[in-house]
Amino acid sequence: HADVARGTMVVYNFKKIQQVPTASDFVDVVLSKTQRGTPTVIHAGYSINRIRSFYMRKVKFTQTNYAEKIALILTDFPRLDDIHPFYADLLNILYDRDHYKLALGQLSLAKKLIDTVGRDYVKMLKYGDSLFRCKALKRAALGRMCTIIKRNKA
């Protein structure tokens, strides 16, 4: 940051950091939001294009929800280089600097992986040839996204 280069520290408000949900709560929140935020009924009689777009919408919606929530966590927590040395030392004593950086790095990686999974499955859904195949692809996509989050429990 330019402020740090000039010698002034960024004033950081630690009170605005929201509590990070547990992995299972995180998954529950996103999946219930997907359930509420997208249409829920599809029939085999619909045209295949309508079926594909129905499931693509669900996968994209879930992907963007995860991305937004992870991005919020990543922006809430300060970068250690940007905060006052007193707070950086305090954080190092309380949480261990390496563990903190590693955790933020893992979250950032999880976000990238979820984006990749979402993109890949949307591509596969474009070629889904039946309601059953599209539904299976959607379940696999959402399952893989949830697994990525659950692996970052610690």
CSV table of C-alpha atoms in Angstrom, one decimal, residues 20 23 26-27 62-71 73-74 101-119 141-154:
chain,number,residue,atom,x,y,z
A,20,VAL,CA,-16.1,-17.0,10.6
A,23,ALA,CA,-17.4,-25.5,7.8
A,26,PHE,CA,-20.9,-22.4,6.0
A,27,VAL,CA,-22.2,-25.3,3.8
A,62,THR,CA,-23.8,-21.7,-5.5
A,63,GLN,CA,-20.4,-20.9,-6.9
A,64,THR,CA,-21.0,-17.1,-6.7
A,65,ASN,CA,-22.4,-17.5,-3.1
A,66,TYR,CA,-19.3,-19.3,-2.0
A,67,ALA,CA,-17.0,-16.9,-3.8
A,68,GLU,CA,-18.7,-13.9,-2.2
A,69,LYS,CA,-18.7,-15.3,1.3
A,70,ILE,CA,-15.0,-16.3,1.1
A,71,ALA,CA,-14.1,-13.0,-0.4
A,73,ILE,CA,-13.8,-13.2,5.0
A,74,LEU,CA,-10.6,-12.6,3.1
A,101,LYS,CA,-1.2,-16.5,6.8
A,102,LEU,CA,-1.6,-20.2,6.0
A,103,ALA,CA,-5.3,-20.1,6.9
A,104,LEU,CA,-5.9,-17.1,4.7
A,105,GLY,CA,-4.0,-18.7,1.9
A,106,GLN,CA,-6.0,-21.9,2.2
A,107,LEU,CA,-9.2,-19.9,2.0
A,108,SER,CA,-8.0,-18.1,-1.1
A,109,LEU,CA,-7.1,-21.4,-2.7
A,110,ALA,CA,-10.5,-22.8,-1.8
A,111,LYS,CA,-12.1,-19.9,-3.5
A,112,LYS,CA,-10.1,-20.6,-6.7
A,113,LEU,CA,-10.9,-24.3,-6.6
A,114,ILE,CA,-14.6,-23.6,-6.2
A,115,ASP,CA,-14.6,-21.3,-9.1
A,116,THR,CA,-12.8,-23.9,-11.2
A,117,VAL,CA,-15.2,-26.6,-10.2
A,118,GLY,CA,-18.2,-24.4,-11.0
A,119,ARG,CA,-16.8,-23.5,-14.4
A,141,ALA,CA,-20.7,-30.0,-8.6
A,142,LEU,CA,-22.4,-28.9,-5.4
A,143,GLY,CA,-20.9,-31.9,-3.6
A,144,ARG,CA,-17.4,-31.1,-4.7
A,145,MET,CA,-17.8,-27.4,-3.7
A,146,CYS,CA,-19.0,-28.5,-0.2
A,147,THR,CA,-16.1,-31.0,0.1
A,148,ILE,CA,-13.6,-28.2,-0.6
A,149,ILE,CA,-15.1,-26.1,2.2
A,150,LYS,CA,-15.2,-29.0,4.6
A,151,ARG,CA,-11.6,-29.8,4.0
A,152,ASN,CA,-10.7,-26.3,5.3
A,153,LYS,CA,-12.2,-27.0,8.7
A,154,ALA,CA,-9.1,-26.1,10.7
